[in-house]
Coordinates of C-alpha atoms and ligand atoms in Angstrom, one line a residue:
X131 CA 0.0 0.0 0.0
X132 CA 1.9 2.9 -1.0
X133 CA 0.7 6.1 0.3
X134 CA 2.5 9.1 -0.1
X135 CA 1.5 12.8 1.2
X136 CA 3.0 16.2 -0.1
X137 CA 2.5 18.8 2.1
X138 CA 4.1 22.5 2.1
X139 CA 6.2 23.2 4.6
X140 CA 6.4 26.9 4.5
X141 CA 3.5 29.7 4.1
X142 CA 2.6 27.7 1.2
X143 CA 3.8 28.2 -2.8
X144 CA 6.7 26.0 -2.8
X145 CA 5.9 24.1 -5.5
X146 CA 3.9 21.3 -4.7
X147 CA 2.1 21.3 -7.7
X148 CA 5.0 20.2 -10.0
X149 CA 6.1 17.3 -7.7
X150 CA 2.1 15.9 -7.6
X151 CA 1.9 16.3 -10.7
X152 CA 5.0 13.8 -11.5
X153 CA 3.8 11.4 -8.5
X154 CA 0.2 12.2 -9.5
X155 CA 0.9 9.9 -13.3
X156 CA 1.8 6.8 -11.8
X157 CA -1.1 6.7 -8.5
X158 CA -4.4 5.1 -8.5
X159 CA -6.2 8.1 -6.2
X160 CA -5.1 11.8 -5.7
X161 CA -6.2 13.2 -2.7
X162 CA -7.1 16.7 -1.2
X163 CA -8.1 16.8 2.4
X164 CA -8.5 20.5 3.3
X165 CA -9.1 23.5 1.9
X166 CA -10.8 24.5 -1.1
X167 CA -10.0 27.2 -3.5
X168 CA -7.5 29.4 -1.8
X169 CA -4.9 27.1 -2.9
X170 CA -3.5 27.4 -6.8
X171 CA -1.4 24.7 -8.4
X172 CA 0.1 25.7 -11.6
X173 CA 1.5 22.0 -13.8
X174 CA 3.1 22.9 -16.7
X175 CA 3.2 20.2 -19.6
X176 CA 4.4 21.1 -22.7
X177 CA 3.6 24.2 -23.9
X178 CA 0.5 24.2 -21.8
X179 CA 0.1 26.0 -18.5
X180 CA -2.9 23.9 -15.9
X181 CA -4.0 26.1 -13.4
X182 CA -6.0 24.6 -10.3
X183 CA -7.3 25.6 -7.5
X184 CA -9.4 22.7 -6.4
X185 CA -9.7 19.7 -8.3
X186 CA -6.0 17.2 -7.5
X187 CA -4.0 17.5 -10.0
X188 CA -3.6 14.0 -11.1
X189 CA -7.3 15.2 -13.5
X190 CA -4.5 16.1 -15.6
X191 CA -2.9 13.1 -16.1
X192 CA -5.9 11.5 -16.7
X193 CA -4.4 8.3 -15.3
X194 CA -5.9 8.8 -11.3
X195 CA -9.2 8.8 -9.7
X196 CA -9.0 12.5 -7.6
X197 CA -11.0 12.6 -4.6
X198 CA -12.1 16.0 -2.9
X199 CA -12.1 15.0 0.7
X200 CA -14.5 16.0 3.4
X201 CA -12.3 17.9 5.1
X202 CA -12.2 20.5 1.7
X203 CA -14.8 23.2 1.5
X204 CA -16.1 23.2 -2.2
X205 CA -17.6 26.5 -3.9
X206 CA -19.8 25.5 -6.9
X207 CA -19.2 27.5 -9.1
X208 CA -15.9 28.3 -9.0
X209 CA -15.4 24.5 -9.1
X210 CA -17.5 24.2 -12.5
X211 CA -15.7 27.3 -14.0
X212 CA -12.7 25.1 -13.1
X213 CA -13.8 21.9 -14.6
X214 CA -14.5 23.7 -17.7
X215 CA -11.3 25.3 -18.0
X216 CA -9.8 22.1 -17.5
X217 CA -11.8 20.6 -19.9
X218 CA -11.3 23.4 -22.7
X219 CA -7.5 22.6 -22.4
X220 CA -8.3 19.0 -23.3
X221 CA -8.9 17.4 -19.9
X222 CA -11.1 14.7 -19.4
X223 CA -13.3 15.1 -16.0
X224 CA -15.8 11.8 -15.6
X225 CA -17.9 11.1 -12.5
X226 CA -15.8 7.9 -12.4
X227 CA -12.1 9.7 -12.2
X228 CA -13.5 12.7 -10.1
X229 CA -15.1 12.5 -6.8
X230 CA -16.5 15.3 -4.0
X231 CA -17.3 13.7 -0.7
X232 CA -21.1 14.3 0.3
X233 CA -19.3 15.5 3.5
X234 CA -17.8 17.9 2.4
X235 CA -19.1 21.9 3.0
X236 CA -19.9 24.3 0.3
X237 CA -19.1 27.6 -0.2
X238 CA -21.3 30.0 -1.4
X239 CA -21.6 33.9 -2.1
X240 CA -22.7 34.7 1.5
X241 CA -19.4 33.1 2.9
X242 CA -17.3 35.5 0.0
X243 CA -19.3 38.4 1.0
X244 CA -18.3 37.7 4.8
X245 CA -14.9 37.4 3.7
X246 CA -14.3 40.4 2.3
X247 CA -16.2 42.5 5.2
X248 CA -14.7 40.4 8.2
X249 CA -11.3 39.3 7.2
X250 CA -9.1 42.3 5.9
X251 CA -7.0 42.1 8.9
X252 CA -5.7 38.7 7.9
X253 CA -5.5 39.1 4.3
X254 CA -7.1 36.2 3.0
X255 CA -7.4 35.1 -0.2
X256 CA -11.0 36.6 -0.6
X257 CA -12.4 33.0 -1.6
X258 CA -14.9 32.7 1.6
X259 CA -12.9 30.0 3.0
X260 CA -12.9 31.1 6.4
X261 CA -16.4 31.7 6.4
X262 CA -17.2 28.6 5.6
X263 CA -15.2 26.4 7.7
X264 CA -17.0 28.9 10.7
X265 CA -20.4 27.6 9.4
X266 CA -18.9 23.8 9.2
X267 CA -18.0 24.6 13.4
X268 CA -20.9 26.1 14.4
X269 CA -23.0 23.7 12.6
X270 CA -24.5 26.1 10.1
X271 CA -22.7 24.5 7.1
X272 CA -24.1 23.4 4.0
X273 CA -22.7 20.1 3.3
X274 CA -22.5 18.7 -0.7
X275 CA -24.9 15.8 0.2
X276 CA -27.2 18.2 0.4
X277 CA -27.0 17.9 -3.8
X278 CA -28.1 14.3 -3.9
X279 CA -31.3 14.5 -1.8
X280 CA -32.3 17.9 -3.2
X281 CA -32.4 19.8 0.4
X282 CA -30.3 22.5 -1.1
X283 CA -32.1 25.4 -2.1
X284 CA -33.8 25.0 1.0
X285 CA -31.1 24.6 3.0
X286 CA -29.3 27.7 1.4
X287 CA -32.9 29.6 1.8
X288 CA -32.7 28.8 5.2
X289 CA -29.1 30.0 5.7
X290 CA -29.3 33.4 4.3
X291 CA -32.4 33.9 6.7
X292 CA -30.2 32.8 9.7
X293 CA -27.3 35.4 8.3
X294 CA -29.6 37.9 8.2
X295 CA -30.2 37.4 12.1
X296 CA -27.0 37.0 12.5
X297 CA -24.6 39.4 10.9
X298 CA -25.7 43.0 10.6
X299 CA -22.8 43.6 8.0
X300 CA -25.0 42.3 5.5
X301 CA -27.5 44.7 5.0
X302 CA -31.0 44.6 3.2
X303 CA -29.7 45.1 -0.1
X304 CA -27.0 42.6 -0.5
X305 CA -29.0 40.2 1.2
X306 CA -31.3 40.5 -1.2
X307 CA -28.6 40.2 -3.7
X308 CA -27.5 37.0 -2.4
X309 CA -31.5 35.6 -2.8
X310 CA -31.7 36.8 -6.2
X311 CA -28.4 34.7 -7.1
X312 CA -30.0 31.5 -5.2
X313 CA -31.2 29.7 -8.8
X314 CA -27.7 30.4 -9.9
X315 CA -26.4 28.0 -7.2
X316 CA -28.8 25.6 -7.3
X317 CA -28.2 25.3 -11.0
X318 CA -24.3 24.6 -10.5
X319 CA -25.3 22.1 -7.9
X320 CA -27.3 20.4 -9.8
X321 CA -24.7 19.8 -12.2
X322 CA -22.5 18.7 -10.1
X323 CA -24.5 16.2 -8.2
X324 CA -23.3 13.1 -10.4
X325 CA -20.0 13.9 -8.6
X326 CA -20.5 13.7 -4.9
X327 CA -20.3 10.5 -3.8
X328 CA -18.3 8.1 -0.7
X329 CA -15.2 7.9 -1.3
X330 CA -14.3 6.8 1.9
X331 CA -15.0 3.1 1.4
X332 CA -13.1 3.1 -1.9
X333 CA -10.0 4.2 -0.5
X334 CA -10.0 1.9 2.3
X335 CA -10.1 -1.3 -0.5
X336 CA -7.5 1.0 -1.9
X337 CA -4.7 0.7 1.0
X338 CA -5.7 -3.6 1.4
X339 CA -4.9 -4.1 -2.4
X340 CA -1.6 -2.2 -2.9
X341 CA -3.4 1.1 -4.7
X342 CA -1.3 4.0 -4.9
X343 CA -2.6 6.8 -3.2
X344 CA -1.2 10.4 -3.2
X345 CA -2.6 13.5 -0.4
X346 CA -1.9 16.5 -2.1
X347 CA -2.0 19.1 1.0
X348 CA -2.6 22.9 -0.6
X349 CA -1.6 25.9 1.6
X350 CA 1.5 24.8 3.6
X351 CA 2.0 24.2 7.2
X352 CA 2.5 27.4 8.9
X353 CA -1.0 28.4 8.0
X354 CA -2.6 25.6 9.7
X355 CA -5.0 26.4 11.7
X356 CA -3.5 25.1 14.9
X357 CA 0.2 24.6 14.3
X358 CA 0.7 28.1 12.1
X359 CA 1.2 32.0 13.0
X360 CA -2.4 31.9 14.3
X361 CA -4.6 34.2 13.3
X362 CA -2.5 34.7 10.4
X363 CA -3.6 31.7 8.8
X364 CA -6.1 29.8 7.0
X365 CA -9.3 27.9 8.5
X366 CA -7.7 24.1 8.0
X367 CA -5.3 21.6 9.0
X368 CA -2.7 21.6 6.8
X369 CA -0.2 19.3 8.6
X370 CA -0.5 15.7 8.1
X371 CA -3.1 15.5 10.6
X372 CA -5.6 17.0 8.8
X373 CA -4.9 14.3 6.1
X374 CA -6.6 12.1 8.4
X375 CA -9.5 13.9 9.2
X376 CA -10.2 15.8 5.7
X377 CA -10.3 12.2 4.1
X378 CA -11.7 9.8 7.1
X379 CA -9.1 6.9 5.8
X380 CA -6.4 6.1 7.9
X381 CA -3.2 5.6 6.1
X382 CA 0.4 4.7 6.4
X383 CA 2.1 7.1 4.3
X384 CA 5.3 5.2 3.2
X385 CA 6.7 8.8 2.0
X386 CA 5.6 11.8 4.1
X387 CA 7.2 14.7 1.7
X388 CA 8.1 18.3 2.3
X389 CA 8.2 20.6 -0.3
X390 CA 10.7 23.3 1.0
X391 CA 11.2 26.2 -1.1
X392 CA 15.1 27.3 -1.1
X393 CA 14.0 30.6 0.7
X394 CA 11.2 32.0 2.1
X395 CA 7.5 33.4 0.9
X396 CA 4.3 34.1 2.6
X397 CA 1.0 36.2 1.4
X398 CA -1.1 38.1 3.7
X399 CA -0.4 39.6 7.0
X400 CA 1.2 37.8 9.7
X401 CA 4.9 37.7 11.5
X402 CA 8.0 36.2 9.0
X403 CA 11.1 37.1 10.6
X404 CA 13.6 36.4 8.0
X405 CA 11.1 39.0 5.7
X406 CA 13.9 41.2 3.0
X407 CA 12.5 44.9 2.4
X408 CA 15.8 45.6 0.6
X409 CA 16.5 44.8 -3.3
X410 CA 17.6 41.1 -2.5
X411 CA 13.9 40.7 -1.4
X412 CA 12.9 42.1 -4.7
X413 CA 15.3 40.6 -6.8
X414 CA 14.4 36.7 -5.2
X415 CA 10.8 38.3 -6.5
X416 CA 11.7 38.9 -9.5
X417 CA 14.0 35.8 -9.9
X418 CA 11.0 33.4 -8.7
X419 CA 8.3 35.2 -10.1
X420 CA 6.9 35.2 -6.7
X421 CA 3.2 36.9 -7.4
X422 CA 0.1 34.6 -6.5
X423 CA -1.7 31.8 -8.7
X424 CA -5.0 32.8 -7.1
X425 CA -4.7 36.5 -6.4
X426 CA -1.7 37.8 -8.7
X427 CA -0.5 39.4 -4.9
X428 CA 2.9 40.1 -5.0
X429 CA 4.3 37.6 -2.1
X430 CA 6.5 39.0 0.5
X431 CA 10.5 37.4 0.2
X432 CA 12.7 36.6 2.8
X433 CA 15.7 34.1 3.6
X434 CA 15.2 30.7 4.0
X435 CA 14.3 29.8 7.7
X436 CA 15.6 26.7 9.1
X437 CA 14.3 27.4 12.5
X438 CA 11.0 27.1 11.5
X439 CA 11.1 24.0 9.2
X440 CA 12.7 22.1 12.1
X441 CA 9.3 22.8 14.1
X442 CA 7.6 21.9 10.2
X443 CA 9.7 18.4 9.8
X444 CA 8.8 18.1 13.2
X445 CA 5.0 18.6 13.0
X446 CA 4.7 16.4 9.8
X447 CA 7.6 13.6 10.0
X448 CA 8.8 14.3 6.7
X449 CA 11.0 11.6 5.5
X450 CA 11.6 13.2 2.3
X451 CA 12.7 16.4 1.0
X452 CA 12.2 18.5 -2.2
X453 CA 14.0 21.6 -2.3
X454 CA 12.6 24.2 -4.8
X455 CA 13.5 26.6 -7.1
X456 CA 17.1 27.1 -6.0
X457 CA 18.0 28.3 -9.5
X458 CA 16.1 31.8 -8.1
X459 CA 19.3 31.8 -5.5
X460 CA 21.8 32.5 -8.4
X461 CA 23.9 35.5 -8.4
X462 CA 23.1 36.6 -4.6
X463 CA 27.0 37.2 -3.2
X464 CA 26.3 35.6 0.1
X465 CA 22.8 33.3 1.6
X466 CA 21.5 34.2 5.1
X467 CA 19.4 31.3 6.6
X468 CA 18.1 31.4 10.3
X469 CA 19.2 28.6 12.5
X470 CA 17.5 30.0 15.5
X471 CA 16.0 33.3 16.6
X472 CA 16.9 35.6 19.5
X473 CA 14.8 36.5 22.6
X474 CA 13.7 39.6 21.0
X475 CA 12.3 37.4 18.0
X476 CA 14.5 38.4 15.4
X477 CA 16.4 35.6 13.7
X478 CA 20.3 34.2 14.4
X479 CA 21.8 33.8 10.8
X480 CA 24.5 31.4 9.4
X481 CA 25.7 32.8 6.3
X482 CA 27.0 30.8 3.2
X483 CA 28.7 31.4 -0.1
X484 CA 26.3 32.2 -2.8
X485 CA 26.5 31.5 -6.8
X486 CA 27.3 33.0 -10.0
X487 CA 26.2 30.2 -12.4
X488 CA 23.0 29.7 -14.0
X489 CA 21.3 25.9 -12.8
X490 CA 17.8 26.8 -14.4
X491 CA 17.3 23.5 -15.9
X492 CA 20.1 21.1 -14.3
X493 CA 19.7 17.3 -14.2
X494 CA 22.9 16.4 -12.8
X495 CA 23.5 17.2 -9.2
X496 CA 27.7 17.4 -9.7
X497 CA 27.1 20.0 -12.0
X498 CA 25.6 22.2 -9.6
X499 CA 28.1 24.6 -8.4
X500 CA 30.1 23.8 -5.5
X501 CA 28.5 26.6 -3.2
X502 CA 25.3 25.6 -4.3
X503 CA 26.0 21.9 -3.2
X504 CA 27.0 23.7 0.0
X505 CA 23.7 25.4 0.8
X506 CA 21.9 22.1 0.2
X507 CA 24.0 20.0 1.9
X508 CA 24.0 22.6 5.1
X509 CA 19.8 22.4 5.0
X510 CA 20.0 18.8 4.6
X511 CA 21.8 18.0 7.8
X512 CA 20.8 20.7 9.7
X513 CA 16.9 19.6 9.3
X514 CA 18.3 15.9 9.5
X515 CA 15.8 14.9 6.7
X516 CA 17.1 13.8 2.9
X517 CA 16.5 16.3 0.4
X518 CA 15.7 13.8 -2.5
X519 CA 14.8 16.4 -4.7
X520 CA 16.6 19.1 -6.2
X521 CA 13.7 21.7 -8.4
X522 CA 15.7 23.9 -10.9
X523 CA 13.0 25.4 -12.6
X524 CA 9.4 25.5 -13.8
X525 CA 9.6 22.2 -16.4
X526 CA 8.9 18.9 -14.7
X527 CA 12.4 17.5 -15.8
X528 CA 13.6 20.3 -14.2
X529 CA 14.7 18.2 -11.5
X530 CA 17.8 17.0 -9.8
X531 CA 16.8 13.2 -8.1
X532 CA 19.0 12.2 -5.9
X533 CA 17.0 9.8 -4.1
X534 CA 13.9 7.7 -5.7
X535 CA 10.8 9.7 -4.6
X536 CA 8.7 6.3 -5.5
X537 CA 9.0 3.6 -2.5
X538 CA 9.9 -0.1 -3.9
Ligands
IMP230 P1 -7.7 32.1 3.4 O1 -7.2 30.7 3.3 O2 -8.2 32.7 2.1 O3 -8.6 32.3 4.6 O4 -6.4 33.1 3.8 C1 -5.8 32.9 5.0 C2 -4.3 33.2 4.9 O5 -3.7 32.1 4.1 C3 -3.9 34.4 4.1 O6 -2.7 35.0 4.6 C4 -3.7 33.9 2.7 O7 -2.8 34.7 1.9 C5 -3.0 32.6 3.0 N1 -3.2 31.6 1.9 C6 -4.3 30.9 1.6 N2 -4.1 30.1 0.6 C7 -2.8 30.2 0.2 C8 -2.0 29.5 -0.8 O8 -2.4 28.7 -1.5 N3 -0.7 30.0 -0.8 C9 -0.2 30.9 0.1 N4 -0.9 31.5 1.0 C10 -2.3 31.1 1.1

């Protein structure tokens, strides 16, 4: 039964998408397990560029069944906009290969509207995912089985009277707003209903006969709602634990991987401590092309923070590494990286020898530069975990193995 999960183990963006996307063609099931459409996964095949936000990427492949999880919260339209997109660009999306868990929440207008008017201080992503995880706690949610037995348009009836109690930041017009745009909901429900279905009892045969199964975590783990810069993050369990929960199969994950970008990003508010104001913040930027898949935010740079993915490798296990976009790194004179911080909070560098060279591209790990051998070599035994990946660039051979990512 080999289970692998990828999970970020930043402030999210390091990449994950590429390395799913190579695991994703040879598994049986793609998983996500939290979230919803905050998270953006750009795969790039070809000449073609596949953006998603929801649906695992192994829908690209074609090869996987993908399985939203209950633990995701699923806005219908956005997810049929998706699904056409996908499907415009040549992608094949059947009830049998793609799955939403009746379990699951929705998120719907109301939940966007609160986001917007509640949650400026956090800077989400504006995609009502906050809201709706609130309603999944205080047992107000809407869940997706609510397509099969035809309870929805009640149910979301019902739910815009109770916000109207509730919140008086939604005043009488854009509540009426929000009832007006009710047929539009129940129409994208509708035709997604062929869709939501257990998956729960598939997986399970999955791990007895030898499947392989990949957990695609989106976001990474310092926005988890527990173990991350709370509030300063996002409404789910992004560690490995909320693998568990957000797909109610427990599994053995034979590779727990971390995708560590080779310095540091983070969108939104909240503390970073290795943050760069200065030009080598813009120039890492620049060199990574750093600006969200979701929002087209500009994300804020810093040096890569080893204190913090010790508590990351810690939280998740990771037994496996991939290190990402280093070839961003090239041409900085000297590399900060925090190995610990001081009582005032601000961060205890080591500093190491930067590159000249160019590795945009590089297969071979001895032809990396000896200082860039260096940095990786210094993150690998500092977090004690084996970077079996080296990412040096955006193509999917753009990669540097220097251990087997599949298990025997
Ligand atoms: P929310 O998930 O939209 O509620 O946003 C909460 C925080 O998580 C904000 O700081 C967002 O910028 C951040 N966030 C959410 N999704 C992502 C992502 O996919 N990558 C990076 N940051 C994210």
């Amino acid at each position: 039964m080999p289970a692998y999960i990828v999970m970020g183990a930043q402030w999210g963006d390091e990449g994950k998408g590429k390395i799913v996307d190579v695991l994703a063609e040879k598994m049986d099931f793609v998983v996500r397990f939290q979230g919803g459409a905050n998270a953006g996964h750009t795969v790039i095949h070809g000449d073609i560029k596949y953006v998603t936000h929801l649906i695992p990427s192994g829908v690209i492949s074609g090869r996987s069944v993908n399985i939203i999880g209950n633990g995701c919260v699923v806005n219908p339209t956005t997810l049929f906009e998706e699904m056409e997109t996908l499907r415009k660009q040549g992608v094949n999306i059947s009830p049998d290969k793609f799955i939403i868990s009746p379990a699951a929440h929705m998120v719907l207008p109301i939940h966007e509207y609160l986001d917007r008017a509640l949650n400026e201080k956090i800077g989400t992503t504006n995609r009502g995912i906050g809201p709706a995880y609130t309603d999944k706690v205080r047992r107000t949610g809407i869940r997706w089985e609510s397509a099969c037995d035809g309870s929805f348009e009640e149910a979301y009836r019902e739910h815009l009277d109770f916000v109207e109690k509730v919140y008086a930041i939604v005043d009488d017009k854009e509540i009426q707003l929000l009832r007006d745009g009710i047929p539009e909901q129940v129409e994208a429900v509708k035709r997604l209903r062929p869709f939501v279905r257990d998956a729960r009892p598939l997986l399970a045969e999955a791990t007895k006969n030898g499947s392989k199964i990949l957990y695609e975590g989106a976001q990474g783990t310092f926005l988890d709602i527990d173990h991350g810069t709370y509030p300063f993050v996002t409404s789910s369990n992004t560690s490995i634990g909320g693998a568990y929960t957000g797909s109610g199969v427990f599994l053995d994950f034979v590779k727990r991987i971390g995708i560590v970008k080779s310095y540091t990003t983070r969108v939104g508010e909240g503390p970073f401590p290795t943050e760069l104001f200065d030009e080598t913040g813009q120039a890492l930027r620049d060199h990574g092309n750093e600006y969200g898949a979701t929002t087209g935010r500009p994300r804020r740079c810093g040096w890569l923070d080893l204190a913090l993915l010790k508590e990351s490798c810690m939280i998740n296990g990771f037994n496996y590494i991939v290190f990402s976009k280093i070839s961003c790194l090239s041409g900085l004179e000297t590399l900060k990286v925090a190995i610990a911080y001081n009582s005032d909070g601000s961060p205890v560098y080591h500093e190491l020898p930067g590159w000249e060279e160019d590795v945009l591209g590089c297969t071979e790990y001895d032809k990396l530069p000896d200082n860039c051998r260096k940095y990786i070599e210094f993150v690998e035994d500092f977090l004690g975990v084996p970077i079996g990946i080296v990412s040096t660039g955006p193509d999917r051979d753009h990669v540097i193995e220097r251990q087997p990512i599949f298990a025997k």
